[in-house]
Short mmCIF file of C-alpha atoms in Angstrom, two decimals:
data_model
loop_
_atom_site.label_atom_id
_atom_site.label_comp_id
_atom_site.label_asym_id
_atom_site.label_seq_id
_atom_site.Cartn_x
_atom_site.Cartn_y
_atom_site.Cartn_z
CA UNK A 1 -32.80 -43.10 74.07
CA UNK A 2 -31.53 -45.06 71.12
CA UNK A 3 -33.22 -42.58 68.79
CA UNK A 4 -31.46 -39.69 70.50
CA UNK A 5 -28.08 -41.37 70.06
CA UNK A 6 -28.77 -41.91 66.39
CA UNK A 7 -29.66 -38.25 65.94
CA UNK A 8 -26.48 -37.14 67.75
CA UNK A 9 -24.35 -39.46 65.61
CA UNK A 10 -26.03 -38.20 62.43
CA UNK A 11 -25.44 -34.57 63.43
CA UNK A 12 -21.79 -35.26 64.23
CA UNK A 13 -21.31 -37.00 60.89
CA UNK A 14 -22.96 -34.07 59.07
CA UNK A 15 -20.70 -31.57 60.88
CA UNK A 16 -17.64 -33.67 60.09
CA UNK A 17 -18.65 -33.91 56.41
CA UNK A 18 -19.21 -30.12 56.24
CA UNK A 19 -15.84 -29.48 57.85
CA UNK A 20 -14.14 -31.88 55.47
CA UNK A 21 -15.81 -30.22 52.49
CA UNK A 22 -14.78 -26.76 53.76
CA UNK A 23 -11.20 -27.95 54.30
CA UNK A 24 -11.15 -29.47 50.83
CA UNK A 25 -12.36 -26.21 49.29
CA UNK A 26 -9.72 -24.20 51.14
CA UNK A 27 -6.85 -26.52 50.32
CA UNK A 28 -7.88 -27.03 46.68
CA UNK A 29 -8.71 -23.42 45.83
CA UNK A 30 -7.18 -22.73 42.38
CA UNK A 31 -4.50 -20.09 42.14
CA UNK A 32 -5.11 -17.01 40.01
CA UNK A 33 -2.26 -18.12 37.75
CA UNK A 34 -4.27 -21.27 37.01
CA UNK A 35 -7.33 -19.27 35.93
CA UNK A 36 -5.78 -16.44 33.89
CA UNK A 37 -2.92 -15.94 31.50
CA UNK A 38 -0.98 -13.00 32.93
CA UNK A 39 1.57 -10.57 31.59
CA UNK A 40 3.40 -7.56 33.01
CA UNK A 41 3.32 -3.86 32.36
CA UNK A 42 6.74 -3.01 30.91
CA UNK A 43 8.61 0.14 30.01
CA UNK A 44 10.47 0.62 26.76
CA UNK A 45 10.57 2.20 23.33
CA UNK A 46 7.81 1.70 20.76
CA UNK A 47 7.62 2.57 17.10
CA UNK A 48 4.52 2.75 14.95
CA UNK A 49 4.94 1.78 11.31
CA UNK A 50 2.82 1.54 8.18
CA UNK A 51 3.45 -1.31 5.77
CA UNK A 52 2.99 -2.06 2.10
CA UNK A 53 4.48 -4.13 -0.71
CA UNK A 54 6.40 -2.66 -3.60
CA UNK A 55 8.73 -3.49 -6.48
CA UNK A 56 12.40 -2.62 -6.83
CA UNK A 57 13.17 -0.76 -10.05
CA UNK A 58 16.17 1.08 -11.48
CA UNK A 59 16.00 4.84 -11.07
CA UNK A 60 16.51 5.28 -14.83
CA UNK A 61 15.36 2.48 -17.14
CA UNK A 62 15.83 3.28 -20.85
CA UNK A 63 13.78 1.42 -23.44
CA UNK A 64 15.77 1.41 -26.69
CA UNK A 65 13.56 1.25 -29.78
CA UNK A 66 13.75 1.86 -33.51
CA UNK A 67 12.22 4.42 -35.85
CA UNK A 68 12.47 2.18 -38.92
CA UNK A 69 11.27 -1.31 -39.75
CA UNK A 70 13.41 -4.21 -40.78
CA UNK A 71 14.94 -7.57 -39.98
CA UNK A 72 17.53 -7.88 -37.22
CA UNK A 73 20.74 -8.95 -38.97
CA UNK A 74 23.34 -8.51 -36.23
CA UNK A 75 23.09 -8.46 -32.45
CA UNK A 76 26.08 -7.29 -30.44
CA UNK A 77 24.82 -7.37 -26.80
CA UNK A 78 23.06 -9.84 -24.51
CA UNK A 79 21.52 -9.85 -21.03
CA UNK A 80 23.61 -8.31 -18.22
CA UNK A 81 26.17 -6.84 -20.64
CA UNK A 82 27.77 -3.54 -19.70
CA UNK A 83 27.40 -0.98 -22.49
CA UNK A 84 28.79 2.50 -23.10
CA UNK A 85 27.09 5.50 -24.59
CA UNK A 86 26.86 5.37 -28.45
CA UNK A 87 27.92 1.71 -28.46
CA UNK A 88 26.35 -0.31 -31.30
CA UNK A 89 23.72 -2.67 -29.93
CA UNK A 90 22.30 -4.25 -33.09
CA UNK A 91 21.86 -3.70 -36.83
CA UNK A 92 18.81 -3.99 -39.03
CA UNK A 93 18.76 -5.08 -42.66
CA UNK A 94 19.70 -1.99 -44.75
CA UNK A 95 19.14 -3.30 -48.30
CA UNK A 96 15.97 -1.30 -48.89
CA UNK A 97 17.48 1.86 -47.49
CA UNK A 98 20.58 1.49 -49.67
CA UNK A 99 18.34 1.17 -52.74
CA UNK A 100 16.42 4.28 -51.74
CA UNK A 101 19.70 6.18 -51.36
CA UNK A 102 20.79 5.16 -54.87
CA UNK A 103 17.46 6.32 -56.24
CA UNK A 104 17.67 9.62 -54.40
CA UNK A 105 21.23 10.19 -55.58
CA UNK A 106 20.18 9.69 -59.22
CA UNK A 107 17.27 12.06 -58.68
CA UNK A 108 19.69 14.68 -57.39
CA UNK A 109 21.92 14.28 -60.45
CA UNK A 110 18.95 14.58 -62.78
CA UNK A 111 17.69 17.71 -61.11
CA UNK A 112 21.18 19.16 -61.06
CA UNK A 113 21.41 18.74 -64.84
CA UNK A 114 18.04 20.42 -65.19
CA UNK A 115 19.28 23.33 -63.12
CA UNK A 116 22.38 23.71 -65.28
CA UNK A 117 20.25 23.78 -68.43
CA UNK A 118 17.80 26.26 -66.95
CA UNK A 119 20.63 28.56 -65.86
CA UNK A 120 22.12 28.51 -69.37
CA UNK A 121 18.75 29.25 -70.98
CA UNK A 122 18.12 32.12 -68.56
CA UNK A 123 21.52 33.62 -69.37
CA UNK A 124 20.95 33.32 -73.12
CA UNK A 125 17.46 34.86 -72.88
CA UNK A 126 18.79 37.78 -70.86
CA UNK A 127 21.44 38.56 -73.52
CA UNK A 128 18.82 38.38 -76.32
CA UNK A 129 16.45 40.56 -74.33
CA UNK A 130 19.14 43.22 -73.99
CA UNK A 131 19.47 43.19 -77.82
CA UNK A 132 15.66 43.34 -78.21
CA UNK A 133 15.51 39.97 -79.95
CA UNK A 134 13.08 38.42 -77.38
CA UNK A 135 10.24 39.79 -75.36
CA UNK A 136 10.08 40.43 -71.64
CA UNK A 137 7.66 37.50 -71.27
CA UNK A 138 10.10 35.01 -72.74
CA UNK A 139 12.78 36.22 -70.31
CA UNK A 140 10.44 35.85 -67.36
CA UNK A 141 9.60 32.30 -68.45
CA UNK A 142 13.27 31.37 -68.57
CA UNK A 143 13.81 32.81 -65.07
CA UNK A 144 10.83 30.85 -63.73
CA UNK A 145 12.10 27.60 -65.23
CA UNK A 146 15.50 28.16 -63.66
CA UNK A 147 14.04 28.79 -60.19
CA UNK A 148 11.78 25.75 -60.46
CA UNK A 149 14.72 23.56 -61.42
CA UNK A 150 16.70 24.79 -58.41
CA UNK A 151 13.75 24.08 -56.10
CA UNK A 152 13.41 20.56 -57.45
CA UNK A 153 17.13 20.06 -56.90
CA UNK A 154 16.80 21.11 -53.25
CA UNK A 155 13.83 18.76 -52.83
CA UNK A 156 15.82 15.87 -54.27
CA UNK A 157 18.70 16.64 -51.90
CA UNK A 158 16.25 16.63 -48.96
CA UNK A 159 14.96 13.20 -49.96
CA UNK A 160 18.54 11.97 -50.17
CA UNK A 161 19.26 13.31 -46.67
CA UNK A 162 16.12 11.58 -45.32
CA UNK A 163 17.13 8.27 -46.85
CA UNK A 164 20.63 8.60 -45.41
CA UNK A 165 19.13 9.30 -41.97
CA UNK A 166 16.90 6.22 -42.23
CA UNK A 167 19.96 4.20 -43.21
CA UNK A 168 21.72 5.44 -40.06
CA UNK A 169 18.67 4.40 -38.00
CA UNK A 170 19.26 0.78 -38.98
CA UNK A 171 22.27 0.87 -36.64
CA UNK A 172 20.87 0.94 -33.07
CA UNK A 173 23.19 2.59 -30.55
CA UNK A 174 23.00 2.87 -26.79
CA UNK A 175 21.79 6.31 -25.63
CA UNK A 176 23.38 5.92 -22.15
CA UNK A 177 25.99 3.91 -20.31
CA UNK A 178 24.59 1.11 -18.21
CA UNK A 179 23.73 -2.59 -18.10
CA UNK A 180 21.35 -4.52 -20.36
CA UNK A 181 18.34 -5.58 -18.28
CA UNK A 182 16.17 -7.03 -21.03
CA UNK A 183 16.59 -8.02 -24.67
CA UNK A 184 13.30 -8.40 -26.50
CA UNK A 185 14.49 -9.25 -30.05
CA UNK A 186 16.76 -11.87 -31.58
CA UNK A 187 18.63 -12.27 -34.86
CA UNK A 188 16.27 -12.78 -37.79
CA UNK A 189 13.27 -11.21 -36.06
CA UNK A 190 11.31 -8.57 -37.96
CA UNK A 191 10.49 -5.34 -36.17
CA UNK A 192 7.79 -3.00 -37.44
CA UNK A 193 7.68 0.67 -36.50
CA UNK A 194 4.61 1.73 -38.42
CA UNK A 195 2.38 3.00 -35.58
CA UNK A 196 4.53 2.93 -32.43
CA UNK A 197 8.17 2.46 -31.61
CA UNK A 198 8.87 -1.18 -30.66
CA UNK A 199 11.11 -1.85 -27.67
CA UNK A 200 14.24 -3.78 -28.56
CA UNK A 201 16.49 -3.55 -25.50
CA UNK A 202 16.09 -2.15 -21.98
CA UNK A 203 19.11 -0.58 -20.28
CA UNK A 204 19.41 0.37 -16.60
CA UNK A 205 21.60 3.41 -16.28
CA UNK A 206 22.90 2.77 -12.73
CA UNK A 207 21.97 -0.21 -10.54
CA UNK A 208 23.87 1.26 -7.58
CA UNK A 209 20.90 3.61 -7.11
CA UNK A 210 17.48 2.00 -7.11
CA UNK A 211 13.97 2.86 -5.99
CA UNK A 212 10.91 1.06 -4.65
CA UNK A 213 7.58 1.86 -6.26
CA UNK A 214 4.86 1.09 -3.71
CA UNK A 215 1.29 2.11 -2.89
CA UNK A 216 -0.18 3.08 0.49
CA UNK A 217 -3.82 3.40 1.49
CA UNK A 218 -5.31 6.83 1.97
CA UNK A 219 -5.68 6.14 5.72
CA UNK A 220 -1.88 5.94 6.03
CA UNK A 221 -0.72 8.47 3.44
CA UNK A 222 -1.17 11.44 5.79
CA UNK A 223 1.52 10.04 8.10
CA UNK A 224 4.14 9.60 5.36
CA UNK A 225 6.50 12.50 4.68
CA UNK A 226 9.43 12.96 2.33
CA UNK A 227 12.70 12.13 4.09
CA UNK A 228 11.33 9.52 6.50
CA UNK A 229 13.47 6.43 7.02
CA UNK A 230 12.27 3.17 5.51
CA UNK A 231 13.17 -0.43 6.31
CA UNK A 232 12.30 -3.29 3.99
CA UNK A 233 12.98 -6.96 3.32
CA UNK A 234 13.09 -9.07 0.19
CA UNK A 235 12.41 -12.78 -0.21
CA UNK A 236 15.91 -13.40 -1.56
CA UNK A 237 17.47 -12.26 1.74
CA UNK A 238 14.83 -12.89 4.44
CA UNK A 239 17.28 -12.42 7.34
CA UNK A 240 18.67 -9.10 6.15
CA UNK A 241 17.11 -5.69 6.68
CA UNK A 242 17.62 -3.00 4.06
CA UNK A 243 17.12 0.73 4.52
CA UNK A 244 15.91 3.55 2.34
CA UNK A 245 14.41 7.04 2.40
CA UNK A 246 11.05 8.31 1.21
CA UNK A 247 11.86 10.20 -1.97
CA UNK A 248 8.45 11.23 -3.26
CA UNK A 249 4.77 11.03 -2.33
CA UNK A 250 2.90 11.35 -5.60
CA UNK A 251 -0.32 13.31 -5.71
CA UNK A 252 -1.96 11.13 -8.33
CA UNK A 253 -4.28 8.62 -6.66
CA UNK A 254 -5.43 5.23 -7.87
CA UNK A 255 -8.95 3.92 -7.22
CA UNK A 256 -9.30 0.14 -7.37
CA UNK A 257 -12.62 -1.34 -6.23
CA UNK A 258 -13.33 1.84 -4.20
CA UNK A 259 -9.95 1.53 -2.47
CA UNK A 260 -7.89 4.72 -2.90
CA UNK A 261 -4.10 4.38 -2.84
CA UNK A 262 -1.20 6.75 -3.45
CA UNK A 263 2.17 5.93 -4.98
CA UNK A 264 5.19 6.39 -2.73
CA UNK A 265 8.73 6.26 -4.17
CA UNK A 266 11.51 5.07 -1.84
CA UNK A 267 15.15 5.75 -2.70
CA UNK A 268 17.52 2.83 -2.03
CA UNK A 269 21.33 2.70 -1.98
CA UNK A 270 22.55 -0.50 -3.70
CA UNK A 271 26.31 -0.07 -3.85
CA UNK A 272 27.01 -3.80 -3.45
CA UNK A 273 24.48 -4.62 -6.24
CA UNK A 274 22.74 -7.11 -3.96
CA UNK A 275 19.24 -5.96 -4.88
CA UNK A 276 18.00 -6.81 -8.36
CA UNK A 277 15.30 -5.15 -10.47
CA UNK A 278 11.85 -6.67 -10.08
CA UNK A 279 12.27 -7.95 -6.51
CA UNK A 280 9.27 -7.66 -4.22
CA UNK A 281 10.01 -5.42 -1.25
CA UNK A 282 8.04 -5.53 2.01
CA UNK A 283 8.22 -1.92 3.11
CA UNK A 284 7.81 -0.53 6.65
CA UNK A 285 7.85 3.22 7.22
CA UNK A 286 8.30 4.48 10.78
CA UNK A 287 5.74 7.25 11.28
CA UNK A 288 6.00 7.78 15.07
CA UNK A 289 8.42 6.83 17.84
CA UNK A 290 8.06 7.09 21.62
CA UNK A 291 10.88 6.39 24.07
CA UNK A 292 10.62 4.89 27.56
CA UNK A 293 6.87 4.63 27.95
CA UNK A 294 4.61 2.07 29.62
CA UNK A 295 3.68 -0.83 27.34
CA UNK A 296 1.08 -3.58 27.52
CA UNK A 297 0.31 -6.41 25.08
CA UNK A 298 -2.51 -5.73 22.66
CA UNK A 299 -4.32 -8.81 23.95
CA UNK A 300 -4.67 -7.12 27.35
CA UNK A 301 -6.69 -4.29 25.78
CA UNK A 302 -8.94 -6.78 23.99
CA UNK A 303 -9.58 -8.93 27.07
CA UNK A 304 -12.98 -8.78 28.71
CA UNK A 305 -14.11 -11.01 31.60
CA UNK A 306 -16.66 -13.60 30.67
CA UNK A 307 -19.27 -12.18 33.03
CA UNK A 308 -18.95 -8.71 31.47
CA UNK A 309 -19.12 -10.20 28.01
CA UNK A 310 -22.29 -12.13 28.84
CA UNK A 311 -23.80 -9.03 30.44
CA UNK A 312 -22.95 -7.01 27.35
CA UNK A 313 -24.73 -9.54 25.15
CA UNK A 314 -27.81 -9.43 27.39
CA UNK A 315 -27.82 -5.60 27.32
CA UNK A 316 -27.59 -5.62 23.56
CA UNK A 317 -30.47 -8.06 23.24
CA UNK A 318 -32.58 -5.93 25.61
CA UNK A 319 -31.66 -2.79 23.67
CA UNK A 320 -32.71 -4.38 20.39
CA UNK A 321 -35.97 -5.50 21.95
CA UNK A 322 -36.52 -1.98 23.29
CA UNK A 323 -35.91 -0.51 19.84
CA UNK A 324 -38.57 -2.74 18.35
CA UNK A 325 -41.04 -1.69 21.04
CA UNK A 326 -40.18 1.97 20.46
CA UNK A 327 -40.81 1.59 16.74
CA UNK A 328 -44.16 -0.04 17.35
CA UNK A 329 -45.15 2.59 19.91
CA UNK A 330 -44.03 5.40 17.62
CA UNK A 331 -46.07 4.09 14.69
CA UNK A 332 -49.09 3.77 16.99
CA UNK A 333 -48.82 7.04 18.87
CA UNK A 334 -47.91 9.30 15.96
CA UNK A 335 -47.36 12.93 17.07
CA UNK A 336 -47.34 11.99 20.71
CA UNK A 337 -44.43 9.69 20.14
CA UNK A 338 -42.58 12.54 18.45
CA UNK A 339 -42.85 14.63 21.61
CA UNK A 340 -41.64 11.78 23.77
CA UNK A 341 -38.76 11.32 21.37
CA UNK A 342 -37.83 14.96 21.86
CA UNK A 343 -37.90 14.56 25.62
CA UNK A 344 -35.82 11.40 25.40
CA UNK A 345 -33.22 13.15 23.29
CA UNK A 346 -33.13 16.01 25.77
CA UNK A 347 -32.56 13.57 28.62
CA UNK A 348 -29.69 12.09 26.67
CA UNK A 349 -28.08 15.51 26.40
CA UNK A 350 -28.50 16.17 30.10
CA UNK A 351 -26.99 12.76 30.88
CA UNK A 352 -23.72 13.68 29.20
CA UNK A 353 -24.16 11.43 26.16
CA UNK A 354 -25.87 11.92 22.86
CA UNK A 355 -29.63 11.60 22.44
CA UNK A 356 -30.65 9.25 19.67
CA UNK A 357 -33.88 9.11 17.73
CA UNK A 358 -35.66 5.89 17.00
CA UNK A 359 -37.72 5.49 13.88
CA UNK A 360 -40.93 5.50 15.83
CA UNK A 361 -40.25 8.97 17.20
CA UNK A 362 -39.16 7.86 20.67
CA UNK A 363 -35.84 9.31 21.79
CA UNK A 364 -33.51 7.63 24.19
CA UNK A 365 -30.61 9.28 26.03
CA UNK A 366 -27.44 7.25 25.94
CA UNK A 367 -25.63 9.23 28.60
CA UNK A 368 -25.93 9.36 32.36
CA UNK A 369 -25.78 6.20 34.40
CA UNK A 370 -25.58 3.81 31.45
CA UNK A 371 -22.33 5.43 30.32
CA UNK A 372 -23.01 4.75 26.64
CA UNK A 373 -22.51 7.66 24.30
CA UNK A 374 -20.44 9.08 21.51
CA UNK A 375 -18.02 10.61 24.00
CA UNK A 376 -16.93 7.30 25.49
CA UNK A 377 -13.39 6.34 24.56
CA UNK A 378 -12.23 9.90 23.84
CA UNK A 379 -9.77 11.91 25.85
CA UNK A 380 -9.16 15.65 25.79
CA UNK A 381 -5.90 15.28 23.83
CA UNK A 382 -7.49 13.61 20.82
CA UNK A 383 -6.33 10.13 21.92
CA UNK A 384 -8.44 7.10 22.87
CA UNK A 385 -9.37 5.56 26.17
CA UNK A 386 -9.19 1.85 26.86
CA UNK A 387 -9.27 -0.51 29.77
CA UNK A 388 -7.18 -3.36 31.11
CA UNK A 389 -7.84 -5.81 33.92
CA UNK A 390 -5.36 -6.14 36.76
CA UNK A 391 -5.34 -9.09 39.13
CA UNK A 392 -5.82 -7.68 42.64
CA UNK A 393 -6.70 -9.86 45.64
CA UNK A 394 -7.27 -12.75 43.28
CA UNK A 395 -9.96 -10.91 41.28
CA UNK A 396 -9.80 -9.04 37.97
CA UNK A 397 -10.06 -5.29 38.52
CA UNK A 398 -10.71 -2.91 35.65
CA UNK A 399 -8.31 0.01 35.19
CA UNK A 400 -8.94 2.70 32.58
CA UNK A 401 -5.92 3.77 30.56
CA UNK A 402 -5.12 6.32 27.86
CA UNK A 403 -4.00 4.52 24.72
CA UNK A 404 -1.17 5.75 22.52
CA UNK A 405 0.57 4.27 19.50
CA UNK A 406 0.97 0.55 18.76
CA UNK A 407 3.42 -1.57 16.82
CA UNK A 408 1.03 -4.46 16.29
CA UNK A 409 2.19 -6.40 19.37
CA UNK A 410 2.35 -3.85 22.18
CA UNK A 411 0.54 -0.58 22.86
CA UNK A 412 1.60 2.57 24.64
CA UNK A 413 -0.57 3.40 27.68
CA UNK A 414 -0.76 6.14 30.33
CA UNK A 415 -2.40 5.60 33.72
CA UNK A 416 -1.77 6.70 37.29
CA UNK A 417 -3.27 3.45 38.59
CA UNK A 418 -0.68 1.23 36.91
CA UNK A 419 3.02 0.77 37.46
CA UNK A 420 5.74 -1.14 35.72
CA UNK A 421 5.62 -4.79 36.81
CA UNK A 422 1.87 -4.93 37.54
CA UNK A 423 0.23 -8.19 36.51
CA UNK A 424 -2.41 -7.71 33.86
CA UNK A 425 -4.80 -10.31 32.48
CA UNK A 426 -4.37 -11.30 28.85
CA UNK A 427 -6.89 -14.14 28.61
CA UNK A 428 -8.67 -16.79 30.63
CA UNK A 429 -7.25 -20.29 30.86
CA UNK A 430 -10.51 -21.85 32.05
CA UNK A 431 -12.83 -22.97 29.23
CA UNK A 432 -16.23 -21.31 29.00
CA UNK A 433 -18.15 -24.51 29.73
CA UNK A 434 -16.02 -25.52 32.75
CA UNK A 435 -17.50 -25.01 36.17
CA UNK A 436 -15.51 -22.79 38.49
CA UNK A 437 -14.62 -24.34 41.84
CA UNK A 438 -17.24 -23.75 44.44
CA UNK A 439 -19.72 -22.39 41.92
CA UNK A 440 -23.11 -23.67 40.80
CA UNK A 441 -23.31 -25.37 37.44
CA UNK A 442 -26.91 -25.14 36.31
CA UNK A 443 -26.14 -27.01 33.11
CA UNK A 444 -24.72 -30.01 34.95
CA UNK A 445 -26.57 -33.21 34.12
CA UNK A 446 -27.12 -35.84 36.81
CA UNK A 447 -26.10 -39.45 36.39
CA UNK A 448 -28.35 -41.57 34.22
CA UNK A 449 -30.35 -44.11 36.14
CA UNK A 450 -30.98 -47.41 34.38
#
């Protein structure tokens, strides 16, 4: 009798403990908000842009050089000075050129005297020839000497004109009206123009009109068209947005480390002269704009439940193991494996996917029930398919969506199974190694017994 009472008491205690545990589980069940980070499906405008860095430059930058060599004796302009067309910028030492002019002038006088003598001799010979005192040959010689003297006189005059031109080149004048951006030389510096024209001063013709020289990758260049609006920022004014227009997409490409880029020129209005030459511009070109469409965060499209992720890893490991077996079987079976590979590829076609060949000759169809194939993720409009997870009845439910453009933070989607305001899962708040309530933790270690 006592034993029976003990059994009844033990059973009642066990039932009470089970009820208490069940009540505890019900009252302490975590809310979905405690397990997942959620966000909402919203509706709004989205704009897709392509970005690159560039440099602000004047539209017309004139490099003023010199055709003659010499020492800079006088300098009339400095940095940031406004200059007018034909204004004197600097002067080179002209002593050598003045000496050459004196020498050329004396050469002209000498040749002019020779011409006068030759003309007189030719006249005298012609009179004597008419009186038959000299021969025809002597007359021809006098005529030839006269013509040669005149030619030498013209040559001397040409040398004099060249020397005078070189003397004029020692005075450097501005070819345009503008502002001095850079001054390379200083007083007393020697400039040599033997092989190439040295740059002395750089003048920007008009800083009210500037341009950005930038480069875009070949993956983005097809979206950029002349006339598109451009927004950009500079480090000098980080809180101010500037605007421009695509002026030119140059056809000449640049290949750097197998990366192909194309130069894009952006026209910028700089009436207040805020922007300066050489500034780094962070350019964004709007290539597509959609109004009032459903939007989700990009993290929602990247999210995958932990169970699906673990299953995907297991499937990949099994697939790799299967590939190794197929290779071994193909090497062993030879022609027979080739036939089985053909049948496997045919099954892949019938399954709706694409049949793949393994190296051993065994084909495997990636369509059908497995749902893996080249066609996954494609929609009939040329867009892509994605998936998001919606929290329904406390559990994540997968919803397939058609993906549109993105701005780097949000993505345009289209789906009949979603509405504005639906809660979508962005990430899990529970760590991977934390046991879910009510679940079995196989990795749990019991208390150490000492």
